GROMACS .gro file of C-alpha atoms in nm:
model
  412
    1UNK     CA    1   0.721   4.097   0.184
    2UNK     CA    2   0.940   4.278   0.438
    3UNK     CA    3   0.937   4.162   0.791
    4UNK     CA    4   1.076   4.291   1.121
    5UNK     CA    5   1.140   4.080   1.445
    6UNK     CA    6   1.092   4.254   1.797
    7UNK     CA    7   1.219   4.059   2.102
    8UNK     CA    8   1.111   4.203   2.440
    9UNK     CA    9   1.292   4.141   2.763
   10UNK     CA   10   1.519   4.328   2.986
   11UNK     CA   11   1.701   3.989   3.050
   12UNK     CA   12   1.796   3.997   2.676
   13UNK     CA   13   1.939   4.358   2.703
   14UNK     CA   14   2.115   4.276   3.025
   15UNK     CA   15   2.298   3.985   2.849
   16UNK     CA   16   2.140   3.732   3.093
   17UNK     CA   17   1.986   3.523   2.800
   18UNK     CA   18   2.067   3.479   2.442
   19UNK     CA   19   1.821   3.598   2.181
   20UNK     CA   20   1.766   3.246   2.011
   21UNK     CA   21   1.410   3.338   1.919
   22UNK     CA   22   1.515   3.599   1.655
   23UNK     CA   23   1.745   3.342   1.495
   24UNK     CA   24   1.461   3.087   1.484
   25UNK     CA   25   1.198   3.310   1.337
   26UNK     CA   26   1.431   3.465   1.093
   27UNK     CA   27   1.517   3.125   0.946
   28UNK     CA   28   1.134   3.044   0.942
   29UNK     CA   29   1.040   3.358   0.758
   30UNK     CA   30   1.337   3.336   0.522
   31UNK     CA   31   1.214   2.984   0.422
   32UNK     CA   32   0.861   3.137   0.353
   33UNK     CA   33   1.021   3.389   0.128
   34UNK     CA   34   0.998   3.693   0.364
   35UNK     CA   35   1.273   3.954   0.376
   36UNK     CA   36   1.363   4.017   0.738
   37UNK     CA   37   1.487   4.396   0.711
   38UNK     CA   38   1.541   4.447   1.089
   39UNK     CA   39   1.574   4.269   1.428
   40UNK     CA   40   1.523   4.477   1.748
   41UNK     CA   41   1.564   4.384   2.103
   42UNK     CA   42   1.374   4.627   2.347
   43UNK     CA   43   1.295   4.664   2.712
   44UNK     CA   44   0.961   4.546   2.893
   45UNK     CA   45   0.856   4.914   2.883
   46UNK     CA   46   0.504   5.041   2.758
   47UNK     CA   47   0.648   5.346   2.585
   48UNK     CA   48   0.936   5.162   2.418
   49UNK     CA   49   0.708   4.889   2.296
   50UNK     CA   50   0.456   5.127   2.152
   51UNK     CA   51   0.725   5.320   1.976
   52UNK     CA   52   0.902   5.034   1.812
   53UNK     CA   53   0.584   4.852   1.725
   54UNK     CA   54   0.466   5.172   1.542
   55UNK     CA   55   0.811   5.191   1.369
   56UNK     CA   56   0.789   4.834   1.260
   57UNK     CA   57   0.427   4.863   1.137
   58UNK     CA   58   0.520   5.150   0.907
   59UNK     CA   59   0.825   4.974   0.759
   60UNK     CA   60   0.714   4.631   0.705
   61UNK     CA   61   0.410   4.410   0.605
   62UNK     CA   62   0.478   4.156   0.885
   63UNK     CA   63   0.600   4.216   1.246
   64UNK     CA   64   0.652   3.933   1.488
   65UNK     CA   65   0.695   4.011   1.845
   66UNK     CA   66   0.811   3.784   2.120
   67UNK     CA   67   0.813   3.818   2.491
   68UNK     CA   68   0.616   4.012   2.759
   69UNK     CA   69   0.321   3.788   2.771
   70UNK     CA   70   0.371   3.624   3.112
   71UNK     CA   71   0.162   3.665   3.425
   72UNK     CA   72   0.385   3.921   3.614
   73UNK     CA   73   0.332   4.301   3.617
   74UNK     CA   74   0.638   4.359   3.392
   75UNK     CA   75   0.475   4.166   3.121
   76UNK     CA   76   0.292   4.460   2.959
   77UNK     CA   77   0.309   4.345   2.593
   78UNK     CA   78  -0.051   4.223   2.562
   79UNK     CA   79  -0.189   4.555   2.724
   80UNK     CA   80   0.024   4.768   2.494
   81UNK     CA   81  -0.072   4.578   2.163
   82UNK     CA   82  -0.456   4.610   2.269
   83UNK     CA   83  -0.428   4.987   2.307
   84UNK     CA   84  -0.226   5.022   1.964
   85UNK     CA   85  -0.491   4.817   1.775
   86UNK     CA   86  -0.775   4.993   1.955
   87UNK     CA   87  -0.931   4.692   2.116
   88UNK     CA   88  -1.025   4.579   2.470
   89UNK     CA   89  -0.910   4.271   2.652
   90UNK     CA   90  -1.192   4.028   2.714
   91UNK     CA   91  -1.197   3.695   2.900
   92UNK     CA   92  -1.139   3.397   2.666
   93UNK     CA   93  -1.325   3.100   2.819
   94UNK     CA   94  -1.133   2.845   2.620
   95UNK     CA   95  -0.788   2.992   2.710
   96UNK     CA   96  -0.902   2.999   3.089
   97UNK     CA   97  -1.004   2.636   3.078
   98UNK     CA   98  -0.668   2.537   2.916
   99UNK     CA   99  -0.464   2.731   3.198
  100UNK     CA  100  -0.666   2.568   3.472
  101UNK     CA  101  -0.617   2.227   3.330
  102UNK     CA  102  -0.230   2.294   3.285
  103UNK     CA  103  -0.188   2.423   3.609
  104UNK     CA  104  -0.379   2.133   3.772
  105UNK     CA  105  -0.154   1.878   3.594
  106UNK     CA  106   0.145   2.044   3.742
  107UNK     CA  107  -0.010   2.041   4.099
  108UNK     CA  108  -0.073   2.410   4.106
  109UNK     CA  109  -0.384   2.599   4.152
  110UNK     CA  110  -0.524   2.927   3.964
  111UNK     CA  111  -0.452   3.265   4.099
  112UNK     CA  112  -0.534   3.619   3.979
  113UNK     CA  113  -0.208   3.648   3.765
  114UNK     CA  114  -0.273   3.322   3.583
  115UNK     CA  115  -0.642   3.434   3.544
  116UNK     CA  116  -0.529   3.748   3.373
  117UNK     CA  117  -0.341   3.549   3.113
  118UNK     CA  118  -0.683   3.448   2.986
  119UNK     CA  119  -0.783   3.800   2.901
  120UNK     CA  120  -0.717   3.850   2.528
  121UNK     CA  121  -0.744   4.137   2.275
  122UNK     CA  122  -1.108   4.117   2.137
  123UNK     CA  123  -1.022   4.203   1.781
  124UNK     CA  124  -0.708   3.948   1.766
  125UNK     CA  125  -0.713   3.616   1.635
  126UNK     CA  126  -0.592   3.398   1.940
  127UNK     CA  127  -0.305   3.142   1.874
  128UNK     CA  128  -0.366   2.859   2.115
  129UNK     CA  129  -0.043   2.773   2.302
  130UNK     CA  130  -0.038   2.388   2.364
  131UNK     CA  131   0.291   2.414   2.554
  132UNK     CA  132   0.228   2.701   2.812
  133UNK     CA  133  -0.012   2.951   2.955
  134UNK     CA  134   0.066   3.254   2.738
  135UNK     CA  135  -0.133   3.257   2.412
  136UNK     CA  136  -0.004   3.401   2.083
  137UNK     CA  137  -0.206   3.681   1.926
  138UNK     CA  138  -0.263   3.772   1.545
  139UNK     CA  139  -0.345   4.132   1.466
  140UNK     CA  140  -0.410   4.259   1.094
  141UNK     CA  141  -0.443   4.626   0.988
  142UNK     CA  142  -0.437   4.774   0.645
  143UNK     CA  143  -0.318   4.459   0.487
  144UNK     CA  144  -0.024   4.418   0.728
  145UNK     CA  145   0.010   4.146   1.006
  146UNK     CA  146   0.151   4.162   1.356
  147UNK     CA  147   0.197   3.849   1.552
  148UNK     CA  148   0.270   3.831   1.931
  149UNK     CA  149   0.419   3.519   2.065
  150UNK     CA  150   0.547   3.406   2.404
  151UNK     CA  151   0.917   3.448   2.474
  152UNK     CA  152   0.979   3.098   2.605
  153UNK     CA  153   1.176   2.939   2.296
  154UNK     CA  154   0.984   2.595   2.291
  155UNK     CA  155   0.645   2.773   2.327
  156UNK     CA  156   0.740   3.017   2.049
  157UNK     CA  157   0.871   2.741   1.829
  158UNK     CA  158   0.557   2.541   1.864
  159UNK     CA  159   0.333   2.817   1.783
  160UNK     CA  160   0.542   2.931   1.489
  161UNK     CA  161   0.493   2.593   1.333
  162UNK     CA  162   0.163   2.503   1.430
  163UNK     CA  163  -0.005   2.848   1.361
  164UNK     CA  164   0.202   3.141   1.226
  165UNK     CA  165   0.375   2.947   0.926
  166UNK     CA  166   0.050   2.784   0.808
  167UNK     CA  167  -0.124   3.125   0.850
  168UNK     CA  168   0.128   3.306   0.657
  169UNK     CA  169   0.135   3.061   0.381
  170UNK     CA  170  -0.242   3.098   0.337
  171UNK     CA  171  -0.246   3.490   0.344
  172UNK     CA  172   0.080   3.523   0.128
  173UNK     CA  173   0.072   3.228  -0.125
  174UNK     CA  174   0.276   3.422  -0.372
  175UNK     CA  175   0.602   3.407  -0.175
  176UNK     CA  176   0.849   3.160  -0.296
  177UNK     CA  177   1.207   3.110  -0.147
  178UNK     CA  178   1.415   2.796  -0.083
  179UNK     CA  179   1.790   2.716  -0.008
  180UNK     CA  180   2.014   2.422   0.018
  181UNK     CA  181   2.326   2.402   0.235
  182UNK     CA  182   2.664   2.241   0.233
  183UNK     CA  183   2.945   2.216   0.488
  184UNK     CA  184   3.287   2.215   0.312
  185UNK     CA  185   3.573   2.100   0.523
  186UNK     CA  186   3.952   2.190   0.517
  187UNK     CA  187   3.967   2.482   0.279
  188UNK     CA  188   3.990   2.850   0.356
  189UNK     CA  189   3.700   3.069   0.268
  190UNK     CA  190   3.926   3.256   0.032
  191UNK     CA  191   4.040   2.967  -0.151
  192UNK     CA  192   3.686   2.824  -0.173
  193UNK     CA  193   3.568   3.150  -0.328
  194UNK     CA  194   3.840   3.146  -0.597
  195UNK     CA  195   3.731   2.779  -0.671
  196UNK     CA  196   3.376   2.862  -0.715
  197UNK     CA  197   3.408   3.218  -0.882
  198UNK     CA  198   3.362   3.089  -1.240
  199UNK     CA  199   3.053   2.879  -1.128
  200UNK     CA  200   2.915   3.176  -0.933
  201UNK     CA  201   2.951   3.403  -1.222
  202UNK     CA  202   2.707   3.187  -1.430
  203UNK     CA  203   2.422   3.194  -1.155
  204UNK     CA  204   2.114   3.355  -1.324
  205UNK     CA  205   1.923   3.626  -1.150
  206UNK     CA  206   1.717   3.467  -0.879
  207UNK     CA  207   2.003   3.277  -0.722
  208UNK     CA  208   2.272   3.379  -0.469
  209UNK     CA  209   2.554   3.198  -0.282
  210UNK     CA  210   2.653   3.284   0.076
  211UNK     CA  211   2.977   3.187   0.250
  212UNK     CA  212   2.934   3.122   0.626
  213UNK     CA  213   3.289   3.057   0.783
  214UNK     CA  214   3.330   2.863   1.104
  215UNK     CA  215   3.624   2.682   1.269
  216UNK     CA  216   3.717   2.376   1.043
  217UNK     CA  217   3.448   2.433   0.774
  218UNK     CA  218   3.282   2.687   0.539
  219UNK     CA  219   2.896   2.663   0.517
  220UNK     CA  220   2.765   2.752   0.165
  221UNK     CA  221   2.413   2.861   0.125
  222UNK     CA  222   2.265   2.854  -0.212
  223UNK     CA  223   1.930   3.034  -0.218
  224UNK     CA  224   1.667   3.052  -0.509
  225UNK     CA  225   1.389   3.317  -0.514
  226UNK     CA  226   1.070   3.335  -0.721
  227UNK     CA  227   1.026   3.094  -1.014
  228UNK     CA  228   1.393   2.996  -0.980
  229UNK     CA  229   1.281   2.777  -0.678
  230UNK     CA  230   1.196   2.524  -0.926
  231UNK     CA  231   1.557   2.510  -1.072
  232UNK     CA  232   1.729   2.489  -0.730
  233UNK     CA  233   1.805   2.135  -0.719
  234UNK     CA  234   1.974   2.123  -1.065
  235UNK     CA  235   2.191   2.422  -0.969
  236UNK     CA  236   2.275   2.258  -0.642
  237UNK     CA  237   2.400   1.948  -0.819
  238UNK     CA  238   2.617   2.180  -1.031
  239UNK     CA  239   2.764   2.319  -0.715
  240UNK     CA  240   2.854   1.970  -0.583
  241UNK     CA  241   3.008   1.884  -0.915
  242UNK     CA  242   3.229   2.194  -0.884
  243UNK     CA  243   3.340   2.084  -0.532
  244UNK     CA  244   3.443   1.735  -0.663
  245UNK     CA  245   3.749   1.625  -0.459
  246UNK     CA  246   3.680   1.834  -0.150
  247UNK     CA  247   3.510   1.690   0.161
  248UNK     CA  248   3.163   1.818   0.220
  249UNK     CA  249   2.834   1.723   0.379
  250UNK     CA  250   2.470   1.825   0.281
  251UNK     CA  251   2.242   1.999   0.509
  252UNK     CA  252   2.276   2.284   0.776
  253UNK     CA  253   2.240   2.013   1.046
  254UNK     CA  254   2.468   1.751   0.884
  255UNK     CA  255   2.841   1.724   0.941
  256UNK     CA  256   3.112   1.513   1.068
  257UNK     CA  257   2.952   1.441   1.378
  258UNK     CA  258   2.624   1.311   1.203
  259UNK     CA  259   2.860   1.112   0.957
  260UNK     CA  260   3.045   0.952   1.241
  261UNK     CA  261   2.723   0.871   1.430
  262UNK     CA  262   2.582   0.695   1.114
  263UNK     CA  263   2.900   0.494   1.081
  264UNK     CA  264   2.913   0.387   1.453
  265UNK     CA  265   2.548   0.272   1.417
  266UNK     CA  266   2.613   0.090   1.099
  267UNK     CA  267   2.918  -0.086   1.249
  268UNK     CA  268   2.751  -0.152   1.590
  269UNK     CA  269   3.021   0.040   1.761
  270UNK     CA  270   3.049   0.276   2.062
  271UNK     CA  271   3.297   0.565   2.133
  272UNK     CA  272   3.411   0.788   2.419
  273UNK     CA  273   3.622   1.091   2.443
  274UNK     CA  274   3.902   1.215   2.652
  275UNK     CA  275   3.936   1.588   2.610
  276UNK     CA  276   4.194   1.835   2.734
  277UNK     CA  277   4.221   2.148   2.515
  278UNK     CA  278   3.850   2.082   2.355
  279UNK     CA  279   3.713   2.093   2.715
  280UNK     CA  280   3.426   1.847   2.636
  281UNK     CA  281   3.329   2.019   2.285
  282UNK     CA  282   3.379   1.679   2.087
  283UNK     CA  283   3.133   1.512   2.335
  284UNK     CA  284   2.889   1.805   2.291
  285UNK     CA  285   2.905   1.773   1.925
  286UNK     CA  286   2.838   1.401   1.914
  287UNK     CA  287   2.560   1.432   2.145
  288UNK     CA  288   2.388   1.710   1.964
  289UNK     CA  289   2.275   1.425   1.732
  290UNK     CA  290   1.945   1.268   1.826
  291UNK     CA  291   2.002   0.905   1.907
  292UNK     CA  292   2.359   0.950   2.002
  293UNK     CA  293   2.299   0.729   2.320
  294UNK     CA  294   2.322   0.423   2.092
  295UNK     CA  295   2.693   0.477   2.020
  296UNK     CA  296   2.827   0.751   2.250
  297UNK     CA  297   2.899   0.618   2.609
  298UNK     CA  298   3.081   0.906   2.810
  299UNK     CA  299   3.358   1.154   2.830
  300UNK     CA  300   3.644   1.245   3.056
  301UNK     CA  301   3.760   1.614   3.049
  302UNK     CA  302   4.101   1.571   3.186
  303UNK     CA  303   4.235   1.908   3.177
  304UNK     CA  304   4.485   1.895   3.444
  305UNK     CA  305   4.783   1.665   3.414
  306UNK     CA  306   4.701   1.479   3.748
  307UNK     CA  307   4.359   1.397   3.609
  308UNK     CA  308   4.529   1.259   3.299
  309UNK     CA  309   4.750   1.039   3.525
  310UNK     CA  310   4.493   0.924   3.796
  311UNK     CA  311   4.181   0.876   3.578
  312UNK     CA  312   4.308   0.782   3.244
  313UNK     CA  313   4.635   0.601   3.341
  314UNK     CA  314   4.879   0.830   3.161
  315UNK     CA  315   5.239   0.787   3.258
  316UNK     CA  316   5.375   1.034   3.486
  317UNK     CA  317   5.711   0.986   3.347
  318UNK     CA  318   5.576   1.049   2.985
  319UNK     CA  319   5.406   1.366   3.114
  320UNK     CA  320   5.729   1.503   3.254
  321UNK     CA  321   5.955   1.404   2.974
  322UNK     CA  322   5.727   1.486   2.667
  323UNK     CA  323   5.469   1.718   2.824
  324UNK     CA  324   5.081   1.702   2.808
  325UNK     CA  325   5.081   1.813   2.441
  326UNK     CA  326   5.269   1.514   2.296
  327UNK     CA  327   5.212   1.202   2.104
  328UNK     CA  328   5.263   0.944   2.398
  329UNK     CA  329   5.025   1.130   2.612
  330UNK     CA  330   4.730   1.144   2.369
  331UNK     CA  331   4.783   0.782   2.275
  332UNK     CA  332   4.755   0.684   2.645
  333UNK     CA  333   4.445   0.927   2.699
  334UNK     CA  334   4.256   0.752   2.411
  335UNK     CA  335   4.358   0.416   2.510
  336UNK     CA  336   4.273   0.494   2.883
  337UNK     CA  337   3.911   0.632   2.820
  338UNK     CA  338   3.832   0.332   2.578
  339UNK     CA  339   3.941   0.107   2.873
  340UNK     CA  340   3.768   0.311   3.149
  341UNK     CA  341   3.431   0.337   2.972
  342UNK     CA  342   3.431   0.018   2.782
  343UNK     CA  343   3.388   0.133   2.423
  344UNK     CA  344   3.520   0.022   2.084
  345UNK     CA  345   3.696   0.353   2.015
  346UNK     CA  346   3.842   0.636   2.229
  347UNK     CA  347   3.942   0.968   2.104
  348UNK     CA  348   4.174   1.219   2.282
  349UNK     CA  349   4.280   1.574   2.256
  350UNK     CA  350   4.562   1.771   2.406
  351UNK     CA  351   4.697   2.100   2.295
  352UNK     CA  352   4.761   2.472   2.338
  353UNK     CA  353   4.441   2.655   2.257
  354UNK     CA  354   4.572   2.988   2.351
  355UNK     CA  355   4.600   3.274   2.381
  356UNK     CA  356   4.885   3.207   2.623
  357UNK     CA  357   5.090   2.904   2.695
  358UNK     CA  358   5.283   2.873   2.368
  359UNK     CA  359   5.656   2.800   2.317
  360UNK     CA  360   5.884   2.800   2.009
  361UNK     CA  361   5.874   2.418   2.012
  362UNK     CA  362   5.497   2.407   2.077
  363UNK     CA  363   5.333   2.726   1.944
  364UNK     CA  364   4.970   2.832   2.014
  365UNK     CA  365   4.740   2.628   1.799
  366UNK     CA  366   4.946   2.303   1.841
  367UNK     CA  367   4.713   2.004   1.916
  368UNK     CA  368   4.781   1.628   1.923
  369UNK     CA  369   4.480   1.393   1.856
  370UNK     CA  370   4.478   1.034   1.933
  371UNK     CA  371   4.236   0.760   1.847
  372UNK     CA  372   4.240   0.417   1.990
  373UNK     CA  373   4.033   0.151   1.826
  374UNK     CA  374   4.008  -0.244   1.822
  375UNK     CA  375   4.304  -0.271   1.616
  376UNK     CA  376   4.545  -0.001   1.680
  377UNK     CA  377   4.616   0.337   1.826
  378UNK     CA  378   4.709   0.636   1.621
  379UNK     CA  379   4.817   0.992   1.680
  380UNK     CA  380   4.849   1.302   1.468
  381UNK     CA  381   4.988   1.651   1.530
  382UNK     CA  382   4.818   1.971   1.397
  383UNK     CA  383   4.897   2.331   1.402
  384UNK     CA  384   4.587   2.570   1.377
  385UNK     CA  385   4.568   2.942   1.457
  386UNK     CA  386   4.632   3.195   1.719
  387UNK     CA  387   4.266   3.217   1.817
  388UNK     CA  388   4.138   3.001   2.101
  389UNK     CA  389   3.785   2.942   1.971
  390UNK     CA  390   3.912   2.863   1.624
  391UNK     CA  391   4.166   2.615   1.765
  392UNK     CA  392   3.904   2.435   1.972
  393UNK     CA  393   3.658   2.424   1.697
  394UNK     CA  394   3.913   2.294   1.445
  395UNK     CA  395   4.055   2.053   1.681
  396UNK     CA  396   3.688   1.913   1.740
  397UNK     CA  397   3.635   1.865   1.365
  398UNK     CA  398   3.965   1.705   1.316
  399UNK     CA  399   3.926   1.460   1.601
  400UNK     CA  400   3.592   1.347   1.459
  401UNK     CA  401   3.745   1.309   1.107
  402UNK     CA  402   4.017   1.091   1.240
  403UNK     CA  403   3.776   0.859   1.407
  404UNK     CA  404   3.599   0.832   1.075
  405UNK     CA  405   3.928   0.753   0.898
  406UNK     CA  406   3.999   0.488   1.147
  407UNK     CA  407   3.654   0.318   1.120
  408UNK     CA  408   3.664   0.311   0.750
  409UNK     CA  409   4.033   0.184   0.762
  410UNK     CA  410   3.985  -0.174   0.759
  411UNK     CA  411   4.141  -0.456   0.984
  412UNK     CA  412   3.931  -0.343   1.284
   0.00000   0.00000   0.00000
């Protein structure tokens, strides 16, 4: 089944918000076995919406539209779709009662704009929105489906999982597709591809392997289609055997940050970060895991030298003699944040992320990382790349890995 996703909103085209809806919807459709052949972002304009909806309906069996369902005059999606499917808008009493209740709970009263949101296309199946005032709509024509969802991400996601995915599974039970994910660390994509080339050549029809490189790791996605779905786990085990000796974690949401969190929980330990070149990215990764409050206590982003000195207690003499990007400084940063916040571990970074600031002695990509624990403080120097984003990403991964090593090291 071919699918097209359309996101509606001037704010997307102006770059004011990121189109995370398309990413989420595409992932869910892929899991169902649908082939997403196009993703479009268009303006809140009647002619534009009508044109691109017609284009999508001619090319795909499934079209999912998000956005343009709000109470303001520029939200015209519902009216355009009603005209496109030759139906009229009628008052839906159930939706109206829900909107009244939602507004009342928020201390607001119903107005005409809100009331207008209860007008729904007569021929559409209404998808009840538990999270907001904009209902979803399910249209069918000539064996094809168009689903219109609100643009607010958490409302859209809830409707996808509660209504759209089950509805598509019921309507298209023949679709089969599944995949498994691995994060492989500390090996370039090209070297990994060479290592896996022989294994990859033996994959039968219905399987595919994709390489998704990021700073510090390469994500591998093994996908199975059709009847091969039932052989996916066996092939996945074979992939892991081929990667023996490399550091990897399973799952698209897994990673070193999750591994560190599990270790800290198991040991009953806590951690804080003192970051310079990573700018809080380590803390962001650690707190991206649900339940991180059990072990993550806080962070100091000490970008300037005077902050390193005043807040973390780094020696001014060492800053002047060795510079901020040095072993003595990251050691003192890690010890300082551990002492300041009162944790079992402190991890620190100081480096030259680029694109400027490098010297022959300390080129761009030079990063020192320190870890202070109950038993000792360690520091290591790394030299990454010339790209700022990659340097920050790699330093983040390496810092988390170094903490993991220290926790597992014993005598602590």
